XYZ file of C-alpha atoms in Angstrom:
560
model
C 19.931 12.143 0.194
C 23.306 11.351 -1.444
C 24.851 14.555 -0.104
C 23.543 13.852 3.392
C 24.919 10.297 3.351
C 28.306 11.451 2.074
C 28.481 14.048 4.836
C 27.704 11.456 7.504
C 30.323 9.116 6.117
C 33.032 11.762 6.007
C 32.326 13.098 9.514
C 32.144 9.674 11.155
C 35.223 8.416 9.315
C 37.152 11.420 10.596
C 36.036 10.678 14.168
C 37.051 7.028 13.937
C 40.381 7.913 12.373
C 41.108 10.392 15.192
C 40.152 7.773 17.797
C 42.652 5.286 16.387
C 45.456 7.842 16.186
C 44.884 9.114 19.742
C 44.990 5.577 21.069
C 48.231 4.725 19.313
C 46.648 2.222 16.932
C 48.350 1.929 13.576
C 45.972 2.946 10.815
C 46.513 0.786 7.785
C 44.471 0.401 4.611
C 42.483 -2.464 6.142
C 41.387 -0.316 9.087
C 40.278 2.495 6.836
C 38.226 0.143 4.682
C 36.599 -1.176 7.839
C 35.781 2.408 8.854
C 33.940 2.948 5.599
C 32.094 -0.364 5.767
C 30.928 -0.025 9.377
C 29.994 3.589 8.913
C 28.048 2.785 5.753
C 26.060 0.169 7.675
C 25.351 2.705 10.427
C 24.169 5.344 7.941
C 22.035 2.798 6.094
C 20.322 1.945 9.388
C 19.577 5.618 10.015
C 18.136 6.087 6.545
C 15.816 3.077 6.992
C 13.834 4.991 9.628
C 11.205 7.377 8.292
C 9.311 9.829 10.495
C 6.626 12.398 9.831
C 3.470 14.112 11.044
C 0.005 12.884 10.087
C -3.560 12.935 11.380
C -5.369 10.033 13.009
C -8.947 10.294 11.777
C -11.983 8.891 13.575
C -14.663 8.093 10.969
C -17.393 7.889 13.629
C -16.828 11.220 15.396
C -15.181 12.821 12.315
C -12.473 14.186 14.599
C -8.776 14.110 13.775
C -5.704 14.804 15.853
C -2.007 15.023 15.172
C 0.224 12.005 15.497
C 3.809 11.228 14.620
C 4.624 8.198 12.491
C 7.878 6.306 12.874
C 8.553 3.669 10.242
C 11.323 1.124 10.606
C 12.022 -1.966 8.561
C 9.679 -4.147 10.610
C 7.332 -1.860 12.585
C 5.113 1.191 12.070
C 4.798 3.088 15.351
C 2.154 5.697 16.118
C 3.122 8.383 18.614
C 0.858 10.928 20.292
C 1.919 14.273 21.680
C 2.330 15.132 25.316
C 3.598 18.413 26.774
C 6.805 18.220 28.779
C 6.027 19.287 32.346
C 7.335 22.738 33.199
C 7.978 24.388 36.569
C 4.864 25.724 38.247
C 2.402 23.706 36.178
C -0.236 21.520 37.708
C 1.011 18.133 36.610
C -2.044 16.201 37.738
C -4.482 18.368 35.779
C -2.002 19.341 33.048
C -2.943 23.008 33.549
C -0.436 25.789 32.954
C -0.724 29.439 33.965
C 1.175 31.635 31.511
C 1.599 35.415 31.681
C 1.741 37.329 28.397
C 2.932 40.927 27.965
C 1.112 42.543 25.086
C 3.548 43.975 22.534
C 3.035 47.247 20.600
C 3.746 45.279 17.421
C 2.174 41.835 17.393
C -0.160 42.069 20.384
C -0.393 38.718 22.163
C 0.992 36.880 19.115
C -1.623 34.153 18.887
C -4.969 33.247 17.295
C -7.830 31.187 18.677
C -10.667 28.984 17.404
C -13.723 27.389 18.972
C -16.374 28.421 21.460
C -19.222 27.150 23.611
C -21.829 27.936 20.928
C -20.393 25.036 18.921
C -19.879 22.834 21.986
C -16.104 22.885 21.522
C -13.391 24.478 23.677
C -11.582 27.663 22.699
C -8.129 26.573 21.599
C -4.939 28.267 20.424
C -4.868 27.725 16.652
C -1.789 29.769 15.691
C 1.366 30.994 17.420
C 3.438 33.628 15.636
C 7.191 33.420 15.682
C 9.135 35.723 18.016
C 5.966 37.344 19.383
C 4.565 37.336 22.930
C 3.039 33.831 23.039
C 6.063 32.292 21.348
C 8.524 34.019 23.675
C 7.000 32.352 26.767
C 7.950 28.886 25.458
C 4.968 27.518 27.389
C 2.113 27.828 24.906
C 1.377 25.425 22.070
C -1.054 24.999 19.213
C -3.922 22.881 20.543
C -3.886 24.322 24.069
C -7.422 24.911 25.375
C -7.915 28.239 27.205
C -9.421 27.604 30.657
C -9.096 31.040 32.360
C -8.235 34.623 31.400
C -6.971 36.721 34.350
C -8.695 34.327 36.743
C -12.034 34.374 34.878
C -13.192 30.882 33.833
C -14.013 30.787 30.105
C -14.748 27.069 29.637
C -18.411 27.895 28.999
C -17.784 31.168 27.153
C -18.583 31.822 23.523
C -15.925 32.615 20.971
C -16.777 36.342 20.905
C -16.698 36.552 24.702
C -13.180 35.098 24.870
C -11.970 37.358 22.050
C -13.421 40.420 23.791
C -11.907 39.403 27.133
C -8.427 38.881 25.696
C -8.459 42.139 23.722
C -9.492 44.183 26.740
C -7.459 42.445 29.436
C -4.718 45.049 29.592
C -1.027 44.922 28.753
C -0.366 41.951 31.025
C -2.623 38.926 30.562
C -2.460 35.666 32.522
C -4.131 32.735 30.800
C -4.540 29.214 32.125
C -4.402 26.540 29.461
C -4.675 22.778 29.152
C -3.187 20.804 26.267
C -5.704 18.660 24.382
C -4.125 15.412 23.264
C -6.850 14.893 20.659
C -7.325 18.226 18.954
C -10.854 18.852 17.632
C -11.370 18.505 13.882
C -12.079 22.237 13.341
C -8.453 22.935 14.260
C -7.456 21.172 11.024
C -9.292 23.607 8.734
C -6.928 25.133 6.145
C -4.962 28.085 7.494
C -6.483 31.383 6.472
C -9.760 29.750 5.388
C -12.971 30.690 7.164
C -15.111 28.057 8.742
C -18.596 27.360 7.437
C -20.223 29.933 9.697
C -17.919 32.862 8.924
C -19.615 36.174 8.350
C -17.065 38.808 7.399
C -19.645 41.305 6.295
C -20.805 41.777 9.860
C -17.268 42.150 11.175
C -17.895 39.403 13.745
C -15.338 36.653 14.125
C -16.247 33.048 13.447
C -15.717 30.458 16.201
C -14.321 28.064 13.579
C -12.070 30.701 12.014
C -8.832 32.059 13.452
C -9.447 35.186 15.524
C -6.098 36.985 15.588
C -4.827 38.552 18.798
C -1.786 40.102 17.118
C -3.664 43.287 16.236
C -0.679 45.385 15.268
C 1.303 42.465 13.951
C 3.088 42.192 10.630
C 1.216 39.752 8.384
C 4.496 38.359 7.073
C 5.530 36.920 10.432
C 6.382 33.235 10.252
C 3.643 30.993 11.581
C 4.554 28.005 13.710
C 2.824 24.912 12.371
C 2.359 21.781 14.446
C 5.187 19.995 12.682
C 7.787 22.764 13.029
C 11.153 21.811 14.517
C 10.981 24.514 17.199
C 7.670 23.279 18.470
C 8.682 19.631 18.457
C 11.515 20.495 20.796
C 8.868 21.514 23.315
C 6.721 18.434 22.775
C 7.172 14.903 23.963
C 6.077 12.067 21.676
C 4.770 8.946 23.382
C 4.569 5.547 21.644
C 0.910 4.501 21.731
C 0.731 1.707 19.151
C 3.238 -0.442 17.269
C 1.998 -2.346 14.235
C 4.241 -5.208 13.001
C 4.554 -5.083 9.205
C 5.369 -8.742 8.598
C 2.390 -10.165 6.669
C 0.652 -6.797 7.177
C -1.659 -5.158 4.673
C -2.779 -1.686 3.582
C -6.197 -0.411 2.543
C -7.025 2.953 0.974
C -10.731 2.109 0.783
C -13.571 2.145 3.254
C -14.101 -1.436 4.385
C -15.617 -3.590 1.654
C -16.537 -0.694 -0.641
C -15.221 1.145 -3.701
C -15.066 4.434 -1.750
C -11.484 5.705 -1.870
C -10.280 7.652 1.153
C -8.765 10.986 0.163
C -5.049 11.169 1.071
C -5.581 8.474 3.671
C -5.141 4.775 4.287
C -5.172 2.146 7.027
C -2.438 -0.340 7.964
C -3.447 -3.682 9.500
C -1.177 -6.219 11.168
C -1.380 -9.987 10.713
C -3.472 -10.297 13.896
C -5.913 -7.637 12.692
C -4.609 -4.763 14.832
C -5.192 -1.520 12.905
C -3.438 1.828 12.951
C -6.767 3.528 12.346
C -7.222 5.915 9.429
C -3.977 7.771 8.740
C -4.787 11.108 7.072
C -2.110 13.189 5.332
C -2.040 16.875 4.473
C -1.158 16.390 0.780
C -1.546 13.700 -1.861
C 2.235 13.573 -2.247
C 2.756 12.846 1.463
C 0.127 10.121 1.322
C 1.727 8.530 -1.754
C 5.222 8.680 -0.224
C 4.126 6.964 2.975
C 2.028 4.417 1.088
C 5.024 3.438 -1.048
C 7.419 3.365 1.920
C 5.178 1.108 4.027
C 4.344 -1.121 1.045
C 8.046 -1.515 0.275
C 8.814 -2.619 3.838
C 5.905 -5.081 3.815
C 7.129 -6.496 0.482
C 10.689 -6.863 1.798
C 9.452 -8.720 4.876
C 7.241 -10.944 2.719
C 10.295 -11.810 0.619
C 12.148 -12.781 3.809
C 9.216 -14.991 4.867
C 9.239 -16.643 1.431
C 12.952 -17.415 1.734
C 12.410 -18.939 5.172
C 9.501 -21.048 3.902
C 11.486 -22.236 0.882
C 14.194 -23.673 3.151
C 11.637 -26.282 4.197
C 10.425 -26.999 0.653
C 11.844 -29.087 -2.153
C 13.177 -27.299 -5.271
C 9.986 -28.244 -7.140
C 7.727 -26.838 -4.414
C 9.174 -23.352 -3.896
C 7.110 -20.243 -3.127
C 7.330 -17.901 -6.136
C 5.259 -15.036 -4.737
C 2.614 -14.310 -2.108
C 0.785 -11.319 -0.717
C -2.480 -9.608 0.171
C -5.129 -8.608 -2.372
C -8.804 -7.611 -2.263
C -11.243 -10.059 -3.834
C -14.533 -8.807 -5.213
C -17.469 -10.794 -3.875
C -20.426 -11.294 -6.176
C -23.621 -10.789 -4.144
C -27.286 -10.965 -4.972
C -27.625 -7.177 -5.076
C -25.824 -4.682 -7.325
C -23.323 -3.558 -4.677
C -19.746 -4.685 -5.208
C -18.117 -5.747 -1.979
C -14.465 -6.643 -1.448
C -12.772 -8.871 1.091
C -9.098 -9.311 1.954
C -7.519 -12.506 0.602
C -3.965 -13.798 0.761
C -2.674 -15.342 -2.473
C 0.338 -17.603 -2.959
C 2.062 -19.165 -5.952
C 3.846 -22.274 -4.721
C 5.141 -25.278 -6.621
C 2.433 -26.506 -8.980
C -0.442 -24.652 -7.311
C -2.184 -21.310 -6.931
C -3.528 -20.854 -3.374
C -6.233 -18.566 -1.968
C -6.239 -18.066 1.833
C -8.343 -15.999 4.206
C -5.262 -15.563 6.435
C -1.582 -16.061 5.551
C 0.064 -19.469 6.073
C 2.590 -19.092 8.889
C 3.618 -22.748 9.202
C 4.106 -25.734 6.910
C 0.829 -27.273 8.077
C -1.123 -24.130 7.172
C -0.806 -24.780 3.429
C -3.452 -27.519 3.561
C -6.114 -25.133 4.924
C -6.313 -22.935 1.830
C -9.825 -21.946 0.743
C -9.029 -22.785 -2.884
C -6.169 -24.595 -4.636
C -5.758 -24.634 -8.426
C -3.184 -26.201 -10.741
C -1.072 -23.442 -12.276
C -1.193 -24.978 -15.767
C -4.983 -24.611 -15.748
C -5.363 -20.963 -14.664
C -5.209 -17.791 -16.710
C -3.999 -14.442 -15.347
C -5.677 -11.428 -16.902
C -5.223 -7.679 -16.272
C -8.372 -5.566 -16.388
C -7.571 -2.066 -15.167
C -4.719 0.358 -14.844
C -5.126 3.922 -13.582
C -3.322 6.273 -15.953
C -2.030 9.788 -15.326
C -4.738 11.337 -17.507
C -7.440 9.724 -15.342
C -8.568 7.320 -18.039
C -9.126 3.604 -17.684
C -6.998 1.284 -19.757
C -8.900 -1.908 -20.377
C -6.374 -4.618 -21.098
C -7.294 -8.134 -22.186
C -4.221 -10.320 -22.352
C -5.961 -13.362 -23.775
C -8.207 -13.428 -26.841
C -10.972 -15.938 -27.310
C -12.105 -16.127 -23.684
C -15.506 -14.529 -23.075
C -15.453 -11.605 -20.636
C -18.052 -12.150 -17.920
C -17.054 -9.305 -15.573
C -18.940 -6.071 -15.169
C -16.051 -3.614 -14.805
C -17.977 -0.618 -13.508
C -16.278 -0.561 -10.100
C -13.985 2.345 -9.318
C -10.914 0.452 -8.117
C -7.788 0.597 -10.270
C -5.101 -2.101 -10.526
C -7.484 -4.997 -11.079
C -6.801 -8.491 -12.378
C -8.640 -11.778 -12.558
C -7.554 -15.382 -12.378
C -9.718 -17.592 -14.553
C -9.958 -21.210 -13.407
C -11.728 -24.390 -14.471
C -15.394 -24.764 -15.426
C -15.561 -21.121 -16.534
C -15.157 -19.711 -13.025
C -13.062 -16.666 -12.152
C -11.702 -14.715 -9.199
C -11.521 -10.915 -9.506
C -8.836 -9.137 -7.471
C -7.571 -5.634 -6.775
C -4.226 -4.396 -5.372
C -3.293 -1.009 -3.921
C -0.390 -0.029 -6.204
C 0.486 -0.358 -9.870
C 3.870 -1.802 -8.881
C 2.087 -4.648 -7.064
C 0.056 -5.410 -10.180
C 3.250 -5.624 -12.258
C 4.801 -8.017 -9.711
C 1.747 -10.285 -9.738
C 1.732 -10.363 -13.542
C 5.399 -11.334 -13.734
C 5.068 -13.838 -10.873
C 2.141 -15.651 -12.492
C 4.068 -15.885 -15.767
C 7.150 -17.247 -14.019
C 5.218 -19.729 -11.837
C 3.234 -21.065 -14.816
C 6.310 -21.365 -17.046
C 8.224 -23.235 -14.327
C 5.312 -25.612 -13.779
C 4.989 -26.317 -17.513
C 8.699 -27.112 -17.747
C 8.561 -29.321 -14.628
C 5.426 -31.165 -15.756
C 6.487 -31.604 -19.360
C 3.061 -32.822 -20.479
C -0.595 -32.945 -19.456
C -3.107 -35.538 -20.630
C -6.886 -35.116 -20.578
C -9.671 -37.601 -21.225
C -11.946 -36.587 -24.088
C -14.380 -38.055 -26.591
C -15.514 -37.723 -30.164
C -18.399 -39.507 -31.889
C -18.741 -41.977 -29.033
C -15.067 -42.911 -28.822
C -13.079 -42.350 -25.628
C -9.808 -40.645 -26.456
C -6.811 -39.081 -24.730
C -5.486 -35.635 -25.601
C -1.896 -34.818 -24.588
C -0.224 -31.419 -24.538
C 3.547 -31.970 -24.530
C 6.143 -29.214 -24.125
C 8.506 -30.892 -26.612
C 6.138 -32.648 -29.037
C 3.032 -30.446 -29.163
C -0.451 -32.011 -29.439
C -1.162 -35.728 -29.578
C -4.492 -37.564 -29.685
C -4.629 -41.330 -29.140
C -7.121 -44.078 -28.380
C -7.521 -44.599 -24.631
C -7.723 -48.425 -24.983
C -5.305 -49.335 -27.758
C -2.978 -46.328 -27.197
C -2.754 -45.967 -30.970
C -1.882 -42.401 -32.021
C -4.644 -40.900 -34.140
C -2.922 -37.595 -34.947
C -0.049 -35.375 -33.822
C 0.786 -31.723 -34.524
C 3.436 -29.265 -33.363
C 2.515 -26.065 -31.521
C 3.471 -24.054 -34.590
C 0.883 -25.935 -36.666
C -2.063 -24.674 -34.571
C -3.576 -21.865 -36.635
C -6.829 -21.241 -34.787
C -9.577 -22.592 -32.572
C -13.233 -22.127 -31.685
C -15.512 -23.571 -29.025
C -19.156 -23.637 -27.996
C -18.423 -22.282 -24.511
C -19.453 -25.577 -22.935
C -17.660 -28.822 -23.826
C -16.762 -28.863 -27.531
C -13.724 -27.335 -29.221
C -12.448 -27.213 -32.810
C -8.688 -27.086 -33.335
C -7.408 -25.928 -36.725
C -4.003 -27.344 -37.737
C -1.978 -26.799 -40.915
C -0.654 -29.937 -42.582
C 3.060 -29.419 -43.253
C 2.970 -31.429 -46.465
C -0.232 -30.258 -48.127
C -0.418 -26.829 -46.401
C -4.145 -27.523 -45.963
C -6.067 -26.801 -42.769
C -7.258 -29.871 -40.878
C -10.051 -29.534 -38.302
C -10.061 -31.731 -35.209
C -13.107 -31.715 -32.924
C -13.042 -32.939 -29.335
C -15.309 -32.842 -26.270
C -14.024 -32.335 -22.704
C -15.721 -32.359 -19.316
C -13.781 -29.209 -18.267
C -13.110 -27.401 -21.522
C -11.919 -24.195 -19.793
C -9.106 -26.023 -17.976
C -7.916 -27.576 -21.251
C -7.932 -24.228 -23.091
C -5.981 -22.598 -20.228
C -3.471 -25.444 -20.314
C -2.986 -25.024 -24.079
C -2.394 -21.309 -23.523
C 0.117 -22.011 -20.704
C 2.134 -24.491 -22.772
C 2.235 -22.282 -25.873
C 3.226 -19.203 -23.831
C 5.959 -21.194 -22.052
C 7.202 -22.485 -25.401
C 7.410 -18.958 -26.802
C 9.148 -17.738 -23.642
C 11.774 -20.485 -23.919
C 12.544 -19.375 -27.474
C 12.135 -15.596 -27.124
C 11.916 -14.292 -23.515
C 11.953 -10.677 -24.749
C 8.653 -11.236 -26.573
C 6.862 -12.233 -23.350
C 8.225 -9.183 -21.530
C 7.056 -6.962 -24.387
C 3.481 -8.181 -23.833
C 3.444 -7.089 -20.182
C 0.917 -4.276 -19.965
C 1.450 -3.641 -16.240
C 5.217 -3.295 -16.654
C 4.778 -1.009 -19.672
C 2.605 1.187 -17.472
C 5.167 1.204 -14.654
C 8.050 2.124 -16.970
C 6.059 4.908 -18.630
C 5.360 6.472 -15.225
């Protein structure tokens, strides 16, 4: 990539320099620096566009056909193939009559698949480079054979078409029609027999390539659908453009834990879907997944910056994005639903659809105070295919059954012992959510300074304050008299009954003895989460490196 960019820069700079000289414009240092800057911007724009070949898979019919993907910063475009009209072809029916001259070496230079016995057309499955079919420039992989020397073969079996082509003489005229949606059997691995192959009998399989290059050299280069030579003879038509702003990606079958192999779906904000994009290799799938996710993240960051222009400094959006939330049903099946999360100001928001205006923030499904939530990583998918169970907070009972098959899972524990369980598509997204929650909570603790909760003990109504500077203070709600006060560093342990009562163990600085303080709260979980938030923020203010060292998601990302 660096070499290619450098080449573009040098060539274009030379062209611009020549233009200035030929037009009598004095070339000074300023002009040359402008050349480099403008040319760099041009090259950067070119490199932002990613293109490639994929399959569009129909889960209902189980058919797949080739498409071309074009990814820009803001849009993913799906293109389908069309054959450029050639002289003598029937444009209305898209039929082409092509005459082949059988060669002593290579024969007709093509292979076919399909047949009426499987209720599929006979199509050209391979074209061999520099042989008869290739030399015509008018035949393509995916063309359906309609006639052979004037004989209609649309209802013929595979063997009948093979026999007809092999015995048609040295000059064969075939009429073909290009199929825009190639049947799924055309996508079987090259050189692999279909399920009904029977080589012992010597008969060809309708789902396996029957070669018509009888005397051909087996080392001849095969034209694949994505080859440059073939693309020059194809015309790609834009059929669907999916805006990526506030878009989302799913590698799973809707609502289930079933992972699609080398495939995913991209959905726009309005719900428009690309369909299932299938890739030939896992590496291609991963590359495209990362590229699209990166563009979506960049656009989300732009949306956050725009939203923050309308918000006060204390009410800024820290992070937002799509996740999958696991829904707890009455049966044992684990279903997921898309949710849009946002960390803004003092609150954690859960939406069914993203907020696109200032007024939309009030329609969130759930809103929680950031001081009273607890972020917790559950799963990371490691290279050795093992689960890493990671609990970032000790002392909180784990209620989740983690038998689902989705990696990159986290939960957000809220008040009254409730929790939300989420999943993201990439490990990098999990690391971003972990860091964003930490940052949002720490900022809220520093802004708030202190939180006070009503509590009781032995019939007395008390107030319990958690203060970022002072630590813990308990005082009488009526007289305001302070009953006891301890620093954060004096808290040595705690225990609770899982309902309302908690015991806090403090070390007296003078006597070095442990003092036990018991309190009862209406929402004990919220208080415990708040204590955790304040202590973590205090540690982060003193030693930020320590907090980063505890990040399991980021450790995973760096190690990979």
